[in-house]
Amino acid sequence: MTGAAADTVRLTLDEVHALCADTLTGAGLGAAHAQAIARSITRAQVDECHSHSLYRLIGYVGSVRSGKAERHALPTLTRVTPAVLRVDAHRTFAPLAIETGVPALIEAAKTYGIAALAIRDCYHFSALWADIEPAAEAGLAAWCFTIGQSCVAPAGGTQPLLGTNPIAFGWPGPEGRPFLFDFATSAAARGEIELKRRAGEPIPPGWAVGPDGAPTTDPAQALAGALLPFGGHKGSALSMMVELIAGPLIGDLTSRQSMAVENGDGGPPLGGELFIAIDPAVFGAESLASRLADADELFALARQQPGVRLPSERRYAARERNREGVTLRAKLVAELRALSAPA
Amino acid sequence: MTGAAADTVRLTLDEVHALCADTLTGAGLGAAHAQAIARSITRAQVDECHSHSLYRLIGYVGSVRSGKAERHALPTLTRVTPAVLRVDAHRTFAPLAIETGVPALIEAAKTYGIAALAIRDCYHFSALWADIEPAAEAGLAAWCFTIGQSCVAPAGGTQPLLGTNPIAFGWPGPEGRPFLFDFATSAAARGEIELKRRAGEPIPPGWAVGPDGAPTTDPAQALAGALLPFGGHKGSALSMMVELIAGPLIGDLTSRQSMAVENGDGGPPLGGELFIAIDPAVFGAESLASRLADADELFALARQQPGVRLPSERRYAARERNREGVTLRAKLVAELRALSAPA
């Protein structure tokens, strides 16, 4: 299991999964949740989506130990209408709630052409692209939205109000591999600014304001002040939209309300997540192939321009490369293994 | 009817409506279409949404006269599933198709919690905020999306592929006046660049590249080259999303396909429009008031930051101001009146 270089370790995907699941059950989390989180983290690790991969275990374990997240409650699925589903997570982590709801979302979208799924009262810590990938792989156009903790000022303002409020969208193609994007509606994620601070580097202009409300390139000032939305008033409007539809629309918290109940254990914020899915076949099963071909042509025309990359390409390349296993820093693996030791 | 200053004219809203309707029927357009377009333009004029107000008549009349738009065909509404509606516009202008579909969309969303409406095969020239305002006023969260003619390069690229691909979202509040935004996913609209060119002013960096693919601040070079998405790769991903969901998803054209069938008459492009609506009441009628209050608090907290404005505030102020009528340039009104003279 130890790699050629002493400072790296090579793990198979089964070993990554086991490391996650064992660490979480060792910390006291129920097995069904531990398995779902392990699947979520393993997928992020394989895709080299480092913001949501193995190091996330530290936060998950933090929220198990602090008592913030329920350990054993199981999510419950309710069919609110034929086309609207709700999963109550009962203050557990999101992955099991998402696995509970998404198959029903897919089925409802295939039956009614469009469907929504609201995940309620969960601790969300996973990558949104992964949340909707199963729906896109099942042939659907799909979105999901979730809030964060308020650290972003609306455009024109200087005080934290909004979360980093990510948006994800997936489409079933090209070439059987969904076009998927997933981005924060803030100019940068808090993690990116934290990395700059540790590296002693300035942040680009336009990312943040300091506590005095003035634009800053000092990451410490930015973290003490407020991040800014991407794309000015347009990104700010999208961030407000996410607050509304992943919060009050579905009966869950805004980023500010989530922040107010946060205990600072390093784990995920409490909140909800909204999914929407549409079946392209509803607009004509007989024309579906030619319509998907029109979409494929759009992707091909974009990609043939030098400098253009589809949002999911880098992840798919990583997935291909890491089929047999991943190489990890030995120090991280040791740190993670230590997490499962009794507190 | 003539204002105090000789170069302006004062028109009541009924007169604005009549000017539109008479001009369009005079040009040969069927009365039902002329009335729907007149309602659409009058609303934009009252709200001082100048990009979609009276001067749009010139383009509409252009497309009537050129024969591009069908003059008399009536849109047909089909219930594809209980939650998905389709309106075939049969190559007529969008406003009547939208008026035909939106009441059914609202009803379906109130019955099933979520619904979609695809407008197919229409010439869309109106403001998206106006398209979804009735749904938001009816208590729904609602979106709409449409393509344009390809003049925008994907992020990283230099060749036109995408349209200006606007996105609109509406929410039923605060204070009975929907929070509505509506923006192009390009950094700027073509019209804004055209205005800069006429004024002999440079455009800001980041709006466009010239035909050589190099960034430009020369509006003429920009118009000959390609516009850029707002917000870099994030805005570009959203623009791709709009292409997919207002095009191949619903069986309609991409911006590039629309451009290929365009006759250059100055009127609207051929294409489709996708609406999605969700009823907040589906997630608990008893909790609805408190959830809408949570949303209102979010709006209030945003607005209390100096420098923050909600996207629709300026339009509502104009609507209030223009209740009794609007002041127009006499030259524009004369130009519009001349449109209805036989060609």
PDB file of N, CA, C and O in Angstrom, chain A residues 80-81 84 112 118 143 156-159 181 184 186 230 234 237-238 241 243 248-249 251 256-257 280 282-283 291 294-295 298 301 305-308, chain B residues 80-81 84 112 118 143 156-159 181 184 186 230 234 237 241 243-244 248-249 251 256-257 280 282-283 291 294 298 301 305-308:
ATOM      1  N   VAL A  80     -44.725  14.647  -1.996  1.00  0.00           N
ATOM      2  CA  VAL A  80     -45.603  15.775  -1.675  1.00  0.00           C
ATOM      3  C   VAL A  80     -46.703  15.900  -2.724  1.00  0.00           C
ATOM      4  O   VAL A  80     -47.871  16.138  -2.401  1.00  0.00           O
ATOM      5  N   THR A  81     -46.312  15.762  -3.978  1.00  0.00           N
ATOM      6  CA  THR A  81     -47.251  15.660  -5.105  1.00  0.00           C
ATOM      7  C   THR A  81     -46.606  14.617  -6.023  1.00  0.00           C
ATOM      8  O   THR A  81     -45.461  14.203  -5.784  1.00  0.00           O
ATOM      9  N   VAL A  84     -43.310  16.329  -6.929  1.00  0.00           N
ATOM     10  CA  VAL A  84     -42.472  17.001  -5.926  1.00  0.00           C
ATOM     11  C   VAL A  84     -42.199  16.055  -4.761  1.00  0.00           C
ATOM     12  O   VAL A  84     -43.134  15.529  -4.152  1.00  0.00           O
ATOM     13  N   TYR A 112     -43.386  12.421 -15.149  1.00  0.00           N
ATOM     14  CA  TYR A 112     -44.138  13.680 -15.311  1.00  0.00           C
ATOM     15  C   TYR A 112     -43.408  14.713 -16.168  1.00  0.00           C
ATOM     16  O   TYR A 112     -43.919  15.800 -16.375  1.00  0.00           O
ATOM     17  N   ALA A 118     -36.736  18.349  -2.643  1.00  0.00           N
ATOM     18  CA  ALA A 118     -36.188  19.220  -1.590  1.00  0.00           C
ATOM     19  C   ALA A 118     -35.582  18.339  -0.507  1.00  0.00           C
ATOM     20  O   ALA A 118     -36.265  17.480   0.037  1.00  0.00           O
ATOM     21  N   TRP A 143     -30.656  20.271 -12.094  1.00  0.00           N
ATOM     22  CA  TRP A 143     -30.018  21.345 -11.340  1.00  0.00           C
ATOM     23  C   TRP A 143     -30.008  20.976  -9.862  1.00  0.00           C
ATOM     24  O   TRP A 143     -30.909  20.273  -9.395  1.00  0.00           O
ATOM     25  N   GLY A 156     -22.561  45.732  -4.366  1.00  0.00           N
ATOM     26  CA  GLY A 156     -22.794  47.091  -3.911  1.00  0.00           C
ATOM     27  C   GLY A 156     -22.675  47.223  -2.407  1.00  0.00           C
ATOM     28  O   GLY A 156     -22.490  48.322  -1.899  1.00  0.00           O
ATOM     29  N   GLY A 157     -22.791  46.127  -1.688  1.00  0.00           N
ATOM     30  CA  GLY A 157     -22.730  46.137  -0.231  1.00  0.00           C
ATOM     31  C   GLY A 157     -21.368  45.700   0.293  1.00  0.00           C
ATOM     32  O   GLY A 157     -20.459  45.386  -0.487  1.00  0.00           O
ATOM     33  N   THR A 158     -21.241  45.686   1.601  1.00  0.00           N
ATOM     34  CA  THR A 158     -19.953  45.375   2.224  1.00  0.00           C
ATOM     35  C   THR A 158     -20.081  44.405   3.398  1.00  0.00           C
ATOM     36  O   THR A 158     -19.070  44.034   3.991  1.00  0.00           O
ATOM     37  N   GLN A 159     -21.320  44.010   3.733  1.00  0.00           N
ATOM     38  CA  GLN A 159     -21.523  43.167   4.923  1.00  0.00           C
ATOM     39  C   GLN A 159     -21.920  41.755   4.501  1.00  0.00           C
ATOM     40  O   GLN A 159     -22.739  41.582   3.608  1.00  0.00           O
ATOM     41  N   PHE A 181     -21.668  21.399 -14.586  1.00  0.00           N
ATOM     42  CA  PHE A 181     -20.896  22.444 -13.920  1.00  0.00           C
ATOM     43  C   PHE A 181     -21.429  22.655 -12.520  1.00  0.00           C
ATOM     44  O   PHE A 181     -22.558  22.272 -12.203  1.00  0.00           O
ATOM     45  N   ALA A 184     -19.478  28.087  -7.084  1.00  0.00           N
ATOM     46  CA  ALA A 184     -19.935  29.041  -6.083  1.00  0.00           C
ATOM     47  C   ALA A 184     -20.371  30.315  -6.797  1.00  0.00           C
ATOM     48  O   ALA A 184     -19.769  30.708  -7.804  1.00  0.00           O
ATOM     49  N   SER A 186     -20.054  33.075  -5.303  1.00  0.00           N
ATOM     50  CA  SER A 186     -19.074  34.071  -4.860  1.00  0.00           C
ATOM     51  C   SER A 186     -17.905  34.057  -5.847  1.00  0.00           C
ATOM     52  O   SER A 186     -17.706  33.082  -6.569  1.00  0.00           O
ATOM     53  N   PHE A 230     -19.415  36.628  -7.721  1.00  0.00           N
ATOM     54  CA  PHE A 230     -18.774  36.640  -9.046  1.00  0.00           C
ATOM     55  C   PHE A 230     -19.651  37.494  -9.973  1.00  0.00           C
ATOM     56  O   PHE A 230     -20.863  37.619  -9.760  1.00  0.00           O
ATOM     57  N   LYS A 234     -24.979  40.559 -11.497  1.00  0.00           N
ATOM     58  CA  LYS A 234     -25.600  39.340 -12.032  1.00  0.00           C
ATOM     59  C   LYS A 234     -25.341  38.148 -11.109  1.00  0.00           C
ATOM     60  O   LYS A 234     -26.264  37.399 -10.766  1.00  0.00           O
ATOM     61  N   ALA A 237     -27.383  38.561  -7.991  1.00  0.00           N
ATOM     62  CA  ALA A 237     -28.795  38.188  -8.171  1.00  0.00           C
ATOM     63  C   ALA A 237     -28.950  36.671  -8.117  1.00  0.00           C
ATOM     64  O   ALA A 237     -29.893  36.146  -7.509  1.00  0.00           O
ATOM     65  N   LEU A 238     -28.018  35.954  -8.737  1.00  0.00           N
ATOM     66  CA  LEU A 238     -28.077  34.489  -8.694  1.00  0.00           C
ATOM     67  C   LEU A 238     -27.905  33.977  -7.275  1.00  0.00           C
ATOM     68  O   LEU A 238     -28.546  33.003  -6.861  1.00  0.00           O
ATOM     69  N   MET A 241     -31.058  34.373  -5.514  1.00  0.00           N
ATOM     70  CA  MET A 241     -31.978  33.331  -5.986  1.00  0.00           C
ATOM     71  C   MET A 241     -31.739  32.025  -5.232  1.00  0.00           C
ATOM     72  O   MET A 241     -32.689  31.372  -4.779  1.00  0.00           O
ATOM     73  N   GLU A 243     -30.408  31.626  -2.251  1.00  0.00           N
ATOM     74  CA  GLU A 243     -30.918  31.807  -0.881  1.00  0.00           C
ATOM     75  C   GLU A 243     -32.420  31.513  -0.822  1.00  0.00           C
ATOM     76  O   GLU A 243     -32.904  30.829   0.070  1.00  0.00           O
ATOM     77  N   PRO A 248     -36.148  29.666   1.996  1.00  0.00           N
ATOM     78  CA  PRO A 248     -37.583  29.843   2.260  1.00  0.00           C
ATOM     79  C   PRO A 248     -38.510  29.043   1.331  1.00  0.00           C
ATOM     80  O   PRO A 248     -39.557  28.594   1.780  1.00  0.00           O
ATOM     81  N   LEU A 249     -38.137  28.862   0.068  1.00  0.00           N
ATOM     82  CA  LEU A 249     -39.024  28.113  -0.837  1.00  0.00           C
ATOM     83  C   LEU A 249     -39.335  26.731  -0.268  1.00  0.00           C
ATOM     84  O   LEU A 249     -40.493  26.308  -0.240  1.00  0.00           O
ATOM     85  N   GLY A 251     -38.713  25.694   2.799  1.00  0.00           N
ATOM     86  CA  GLY A 251     -38.911  25.667   4.252  1.00  0.00           C
ATOM     87  C   GLY A 251     -37.629  25.397   5.010  1.00  0.00           C
ATOM     88  O   GLY A 251     -37.641  24.793   6.075  1.00  0.00           O
ATOM     89  N   ARG A 256     -27.784  33.122   6.515  1.00  0.00           N
ATOM     90  CA  ARG A 256     -27.643  33.874   7.757  1.00  0.00           C
ATOM     91  C   ARG A 256     -28.254  33.096   8.920  1.00  0.00           C
ATOM     92  O   ARG A 256     -27.684  33.053  10.019  1.00  0.00           O
ATOM     93  N   GLN A 257     -29.399  32.483   8.677  1.00  0.00           N
ATOM     94  CA  GLN A 257     -30.025  31.679   9.724  1.00  0.00           C
ATOM     95  C   GLN A 257     -29.164  30.454  10.041  1.00  0.00           C
ATOM     96  O   GLN A 257     -29.048  30.046  11.199  1.00  0.00           O
ATOM     97  N   PRO A 280     -35.619  15.288 -21.132  1.00  0.00           N
ATOM     98  CA  PRO A 280     -35.696  15.765 -22.520  1.00  0.00           C
ATOM     99  C   PRO A 280     -36.657  14.932 -23.365  1.00  0.00           C
ATOM    100  O   PRO A 280     -37.225  15.440 -24.334  1.00  0.00           O
ATOM    101  N   VAL A 282     -39.549  14.087 -22.738  1.00  0.00           N
ATOM    102  CA  VAL A 282     -40.939  14.535 -22.633  1.00  0.00           C
ATOM    103  C   VAL A 282     -41.325  15.431 -23.821  1.00  0.00           C
ATOM    104  O   VAL A 282     -42.485  15.518 -24.179  1.00  0.00           O
ATOM    105  N   PHE A 283     -40.310  16.066 -24.403  1.00  0.00           N
ATOM    106  CA  PHE A 283     -40.600  16.951 -25.540  1.00  0.00           C
ATOM    107  C   PHE A 283     -40.507  16.198 -26.877  1.00  0.00           C
ATOM    108  O   PHE A 283     -40.292  16.803 -27.925  1.00  0.00           O
ATOM    109  N   ARG A 291     -32.100  15.663 -31.109  1.00  0.00           N
ATOM    110  CA  ARG A 291     -31.900  16.818 -30.230  1.00  0.00           C
ATOM    111  C   ARG A 291     -30.620  16.684 -29.407  1.00  0.00           C
ATOM    112  O   ARG A 291     -29.881  17.648 -29.205  1.00  0.00           O
ATOM    113  N   ASP A 294     -27.877  17.638 -31.581  1.00  0.00           N
ATOM    114  CA  ASP A 294     -27.721  19.098 -31.668  1.00  0.00           C
ATOM    115  C   ASP A 294     -26.899  19.608 -30.488  1.00  0.00           C
ATOM    116  O   ASP A 294     -26.053  20.500 -30.633  1.00  0.00           O
ATOM    117  N   ALA A 295     -27.177  19.062 -29.307  1.00  0.00           N
ATOM    118  CA  ALA A 295     -26.405  19.460 -28.123  1.00  0.00           C
ATOM    119  C   ALA A 295     -24.945  19.037 -28.279  1.00  0.00           C
ATOM    120  O   ALA A 295     -24.027  19.810 -27.983  1.00  0.00           O
ATOM    121  N   LEU A 298     -23.115  21.416 -30.344  1.00  0.00           N
ATOM    122  CA  LEU A 298     -22.771  22.625 -29.586  1.00  0.00           C
ATOM    123  C   LEU A 298     -21.495  22.398 -28.763  1.00  0.00           C
ATOM    124  O   LEU A 298     -20.587  23.241 -28.757  1.00  0.00           O
ATOM    125  N   LEU A 301     -18.505  22.253 -31.140  1.00  0.00           N
ATOM    126  CA  LEU A 301     -18.129  23.571 -31.661  1.00  0.00           C
ATOM    127  C   LEU A 301     -17.429  24.400 -30.583  1.00  0.00           C
ATOM    128  O   LEU A 301     -16.517  25.175 -30.882  1.00  0.00           O
ATOM    129  N   GLN A 305     -12.749  25.409 -30.393  1.00  0.00           N
ATOM    130  CA  GLN A 305     -12.081  26.710 -30.239  1.00  0.00           C
ATOM    131  C   GLN A 305     -10.914  26.534 -29.270  1.00  0.00           C
ATOM    132  O   GLN A 305     -11.128  26.111 -28.123  1.00  0.00           O
ATOM    133  N   PRO A 306      -9.692  26.852 -29.710  1.00  0.00           N
ATOM    134  CA  PRO A 306      -8.553  26.725 -28.801  1.00  0.00           C
ATOM    135  C   PRO A 306      -8.815  27.547 -27.530  1.00  0.00           C
ATOM    136  O   PRO A 306      -9.330  28.655 -27.617  1.00  0.00           O
ATOM    137  N   GLY A 307      -8.518  26.948 -26.390  1.00  0.00           N
ATOM    138  CA  GLY A 307      -8.698  27.683 -25.133  1.00  0.00           C
ATOM    139  C   GLY A 307     -10.010  27.383 -24.442  1.00  0.00           C
ATOM    140  O   GLY A 307     -10.201  27.775 -23.291  1.00  0.00           O
ATOM    141  N   VAL A 308     -10.925  26.692 -25.114  1.00  0.00           N
ATOM    142  CA  VAL A 308     -12.212  26.377 -24.485  1.00  0.00           C
ATOM    143  C   VAL A 308     -12.172  24.959 -23.934  1.00  0.00           C
ATOM    144  O   VAL A 308     -11.722  24.032 -24.603  1.00  0.00           O
TER     145      VAL A 308
ATOM    146  N   VAL B  80     -48.483  18.244 -22.370  1.00  0.00           N
ATOM    147  CA  VAL B  80     -47.642  17.090 -22.697  1.00  0.00           C
ATOM    148  C   VAL B  80     -47.749  16.041 -21.591  1.00  0.00           C
ATOM    149  O   VAL B  80     -47.841  14.843 -21.852  1.00  0.00           O
ATOM    150  N   THR B  81     -47.690  16.508 -20.350  1.00  0.00           N
ATOM    151  CA  THR B  81     -47.963  15.692 -19.163  1.00  0.00           C
ATOM    152  C   THR B  81     -48.745  16.632 -18.242  1.00  0.00           C
ATOM    153  O   THR B  81     -48.860  17.829 -18.532  1.00  0.00           O
ATOM    154  N   VAL B  84     -46.205  19.407 -17.628  1.00  0.00           N
ATOM    155  CA  VAL B  84     -45.404  19.983 -18.710  1.00  0.00           C
ATOM    156  C   VAL B  84     -46.319  20.422 -19.849  1.00  0.00           C
ATOM    157  O   VAL B  84     -47.109  19.630 -20.371  1.00  0.00           O
ATOM    158  N   TYR B 112     -49.461  20.735  -9.255  1.00  0.00           N
ATOM    159  CA  TYR B 112     -48.436  19.696  -9.102  1.00  0.00           C
ATOM    160  C   TYR B 112     -47.205  20.172  -8.353  1.00  0.00           C
ATOM    161  O   TYR B 112     -46.271  19.408  -8.159  1.00  0.00           O
ATOM    162  N   ALA B 118     -42.817  25.005 -22.406  1.00  0.00           N
ATOM    163  CA  ALA B 118     -41.903  25.258 -23.525  1.00  0.00           C
ATOM    164  C   ALA B 118     -42.662  26.016 -24.596  1.00  0.00           C
ATOM    165  O   ALA B 118     -43.701  25.554 -25.066  1.00  0.00           O
ATOM    166  N   TRP B 143     -38.815  30.819 -13.453  1.00  0.00           N
ATOM    167  CA  TRP B 143     -37.661  31.114 -14.298  1.00  0.00           C
ATOM    168  C   TRP B 143     -38.099  31.145 -15.746  1.00  0.00           C
ATOM    169  O   TRP B 143     -39.032  30.443 -16.117  1.00  0.00           O
ATOM    170  N   GLY B 156     -12.658  31.597 -22.856  1.00  0.00           N
ATOM    171  CA  GLY B 156     -11.432  30.992 -23.355  1.00  0.00           C
ATOM    172  C   GLY B 156     -11.367  30.999 -24.882  1.00  0.00           C
ATOM    173  O   GLY B 156     -10.301  30.851 -25.454  1.00  0.00           O
ATOM    174  N   GLY B 157     -12.509  31.144 -25.533  1.00  0.00           N
ATOM    175  CA  GLY B 157     -12.565  31.124 -26.991  1.00  0.00           C
ATOM    176  C   GLY B 157     -12.666  32.518 -27.575  1.00  0.00           C
ATOM    177  O   GLY B 157     -12.673  33.523 -26.844  1.00  0.00           O
ATOM    178  N   THR B 158     -12.735  32.593 -28.892  1.00  0.00           N
ATOM    179  CA  THR B 158     -12.727  33.883 -29.578  1.00  0.00           C
ATOM    180  C   THR B 158     -13.764  33.966 -30.696  1.00  0.00           C
ATOM    181  O   THR B 158     -13.890  35.009 -31.342  1.00  0.00           O
ATOM    182  N   GLN B 159     -14.488  32.863 -30.940  1.00  0.00           N
ATOM    183  CA  GLN B 159     -15.431  32.842 -32.064  1.00  0.00           C
ATOM    184  C   GLN B 159     -16.874  32.855 -31.553  1.00  0.00           C
ATOM    185  O   GLN B 159     -17.190  32.151 -30.592  1.00  0.00           O
ATOM    186  N   PHE B 181     -35.257  39.303 -11.576  1.00  0.00           N
ATOM    187  CA  PHE B 181     -34.088  39.745 -12.334  1.00  0.00           C
ATOM    188  C   PHE B 181     -34.112  39.117 -13.710  1.00  0.00           C
ATOM    189  O   PHE B 181     -34.765  38.092 -13.941  1.00  0.00           O
ATOM    190  N   ALA B 184     -28.699  39.323 -19.505  1.00  0.00           N
ATOM    191  CA  ALA B 184     -27.958  38.584 -20.525  1.00  0.00           C
ATOM    192  C   ALA B 184     -26.794  37.872 -19.846  1.00  0.00           C
ATOM    193  O   ALA B 184     -26.195  38.404 -18.915  1.00  0.00           O
ATOM    194  N   SER B 186     -24.143  37.378 -21.467  1.00  0.00           N
ATOM    195  CA  SER B 186     -22.959  38.040 -22.018  1.00  0.00           C
ATOM    196  C   SER B 186     -22.610  39.220 -21.118  1.00  0.00           C
ATOM    197  O   SER B 186     -23.459  39.704 -20.359  1.00  0.00           O
ATOM    198  N   PHE B 230     -20.407  37.180 -19.279  1.00  0.00           N
ATOM    199  CA  PHE B 230     -20.144  37.848 -17.998  1.00  0.00           C
ATOM    200  C   PHE B 230     -19.500  36.820 -17.067  1.00  0.00           C
ATOM    201  O   PHE B 230     -19.726  35.609 -17.199  1.00  0.00           O
ATOM    202  N   LYS B 234     -17.823  30.966 -15.367  1.00  0.00           N
ATOM    203  CA  LYS B 234     -19.120  30.712 -14.732  1.00  0.00           C
ATOM    204  C   LYS B 234     -20.270  31.222 -15.615  1.00  0.00           C
ATOM    205  O   LYS B 234     -21.237  30.511 -15.866  1.00  0.00           O
ATOM    206  N   ALA B 237     -20.587  29.003 -18.623  1.00  0.00           N
ATOM    207  CA  ALA B 237     -21.294  27.748 -18.337  1.00  0.00           C
ATOM    208  C   ALA B 237     -22.798  27.993 -18.302  1.00  0.00           C
ATOM    209  O   ALA B 237     -23.587  27.190 -18.825  1.00  0.00           O
ATOM    210  N   MET B 241     -25.727  26.439 -20.656  1.00  0.00           N
ATOM    211  CA  MET B 241     -26.939  25.852 -20.087  1.00  0.00           C
ATOM    212  C   MET B 241     -28.189  26.380 -20.791  1.00  0.00           C
ATOM    213  O   MET B 241     -29.083  25.607 -21.153  1.00  0.00           O
ATOM    214  N   GLU B 243     -28.405  27.630 -23.819  1.00  0.00           N
ATOM    215  CA  GLU B 243     -28.462  27.019 -25.162  1.00  0.00           C
ATOM    216  C   GLU B 243     -29.128  25.646 -25.113  1.00  0.00           C
ATOM    217  O   GLU B 243     -29.959  25.308 -25.946  1.00  0.00           O
ATOM    218  N   LEU B 244     -28.708  24.858 -24.121  1.00  0.00           N
ATOM    219  CA  LEU B 244     -29.192  23.471 -24.039  1.00  0.00           C
ATOM    220  C   LEU B 244     -30.672  23.411 -23.675  1.00  0.00           C
ATOM    221  O   LEU B 244     -31.439  22.678 -24.287  1.00  0.00           O
ATOM    222  N   PRO B 248     -32.053  22.407 -27.604  1.00  0.00           N
ATOM    223  CA  PRO B 248     -32.264  20.963 -27.788  1.00  0.00           C
ATOM    224  C   PRO B 248     -33.215  20.327 -26.767  1.00  0.00           C
ATOM    225  O   PRO B 248     -33.953  19.408 -27.123  1.00  0.00           O
ATOM    226  N   LEU B 249     -33.221  20.784 -25.531  1.00  0.00           N
ATOM    227  CA  LEU B 249     -34.121  20.171 -24.531  1.00  0.00           C
ATOM    228  C   LEU B 249     -35.561  20.201 -25.025  1.00  0.00           C
ATOM    229  O   LEU B 249     -36.263  19.195 -24.960  1.00  0.00           O
ATOM    230  N   GLY B 251     -36.579  20.935 -28.071  1.00  0.00           N
ATOM    231  CA  GLY B 251     -36.744  20.676 -29.502  1.00  0.00           C
ATOM    232  C   GLY B 251     -36.723  21.935 -30.327  1.00  0.00           C
ATOM    233  O   GLY B 251     -37.390  22.031 -31.354  1.00  0.00           O
ATOM    234  N   ARG B 256     -26.831  29.346 -32.787  1.00  0.00           N
ATOM    235  CA  ARG B 256     -26.150  29.218 -34.078  1.00  0.00           C
ATOM    236  C   ARG B 256     -27.129  28.778 -35.164  1.00  0.00           C
ATOM    237  O   ARG B 256     -27.105  29.281 -36.287  1.00  0.00           O
ATOM    238  N   GLN B 257     -28.005  27.852 -34.819  1.00  0.00           N
ATOM    239  CA  GLN B 257     -29.015  27.409 -35.782  1.00  0.00           C
ATOM    240  C   GLN B 257     -29.986  28.543 -36.094  1.00  0.00           C
ATOM    241  O   GLN B 257     -30.421  28.705 -37.235  1.00  0.00           O
ATOM    242  N   PRO B 280     -44.336  27.766  -3.898  1.00  0.00           N
ATOM    243  CA  PRO B 280     -43.813  27.637  -2.527  1.00  0.00           C
ATOM    244  C   PRO B 280     -44.813  26.962  -1.579  1.00  0.00           C
ATOM    245  O   PRO B 280     -44.404  26.334  -0.612  1.00  0.00           O
ATOM    246  N   VAL B 282     -46.399  24.366  -1.998  1.00  0.00           N
ATOM    247  CA  VAL B 282     -46.331  22.902  -2.039  1.00  0.00           C
ATOM    248  C   VAL B 282     -45.493  22.357  -0.875  1.00  0.00           C
ATOM    249  O   VAL B 282     -45.681  21.220  -0.449  1.00  0.00           O
ATOM    250  N   PHE B 283     -44.583  23.184  -0.383  1.00  0.00           N
ATOM    251  CA  PHE B 283     -43.737  22.741   0.726  1.00  0.00           C
ATOM    252  C   PHE B 283     -44.356  23.082   2.080  1.00  0.00           C
ATOM    253  O   PHE B 283     -43.655  23.177   3.089  1.00  0.00           O
ATOM    254  N   ARG B 291     -42.434  31.548   5.812  1.00  0.00           N
ATOM    255  CA  ARG B 291     -41.323  31.387   4.866  1.00  0.00           C
ATOM    256  C   ARG B 291     -41.189  32.615   3.971  1.00  0.00           C
ATOM    257  O   ARG B 291     -40.080  33.063   3.671  1.00  0.00           O
ATOM    258  N   ASP B 294     -39.418  35.109   5.924  1.00  0.00           N
ATOM    259  CA  ASP B 294     -37.961  34.888   5.924  1.00  0.00           C
ATOM    260  C   ASP B 294     -37.328  35.493   4.670  1.00  0.00           C
ATOM    261  O   ASP B 294     -36.240  36.082   4.721  1.00  0.00           O
ATOM    262  N   LEU B 298     -34.621  38.673   4.220  1.00  0.00           N
ATOM    263  CA  LEU B 298     -33.418  38.651   3.385  1.00  0.00           C
ATOM    264  C   LEU B 298     -33.363  39.896   2.497  1.00  0.00           C
ATOM    265  O   LEU B 298     -32.320  40.558   2.396  1.00  0.00           O
ATOM    266  N   LEU B 301     -32.577  42.930   4.686  1.00  0.00           N
ATOM    267  CA  LEU B 301     -31.174  42.973   5.114  1.00  0.00           C
ATOM    268  C   LEU B 301     -30.255  43.377   3.964  1.00  0.00           C
ATOM    269  O   LEU B 301     -29.263  44.074   4.171  1.00  0.00           O
ATOM    270  N   GLN B 305     -28.081  47.623   3.444  1.00  0.00           N
ATOM    271  CA  GLN B 305     -26.668  47.922   3.184  1.00  0.00           C
ATOM    272  C   GLN B 305     -26.599  49.044   2.146  1.00  0.00           C
ATOM    273  O   GLN B 305     -27.123  48.899   1.039  1.00  0.00           O
ATOM    274  N   PRO B 306     -25.929  50.164   2.513  1.00  0.00           N
ATOM    275  CA  PRO B 306     -25.824  51.250   1.533  1.00  0.00           C
ATOM    276  C   PRO B 306     -25.184  50.726   0.245  1.00  0.00           C
ATOM    277  O   PRO B 306     -24.236  49.951   0.312  1.00  0.00           O
ATOM    278  N   GLY B 307     -25.729  51.097  -0.886  1.00  0.00           N
ATOM    279  CA  GLY B 307     -25.150  50.676  -2.165  1.00  0.00           C
ATOM    280  C   GLY B 307     -25.827  49.454  -2.766  1.00  0.00           C
ATOM    281  O   GLY B 307     -25.560  49.105  -3.914  1.00  0.00           O
ATOM    282  N   VAL B 308     -26.689  48.781  -1.997  1.00  0.00           N
ATOM    283  CA  VAL B 308     -27.371  47.599  -2.524  1.00  0.00           C
ATOM    284  C   VAL B 308     -28.757  47.987  -3.020  1.00  0.00           C
ATOM    285  O   VAL B 308     -29.494  48.696  -2.326  1.00  0.00           O
TER     286      VAL B 308
END
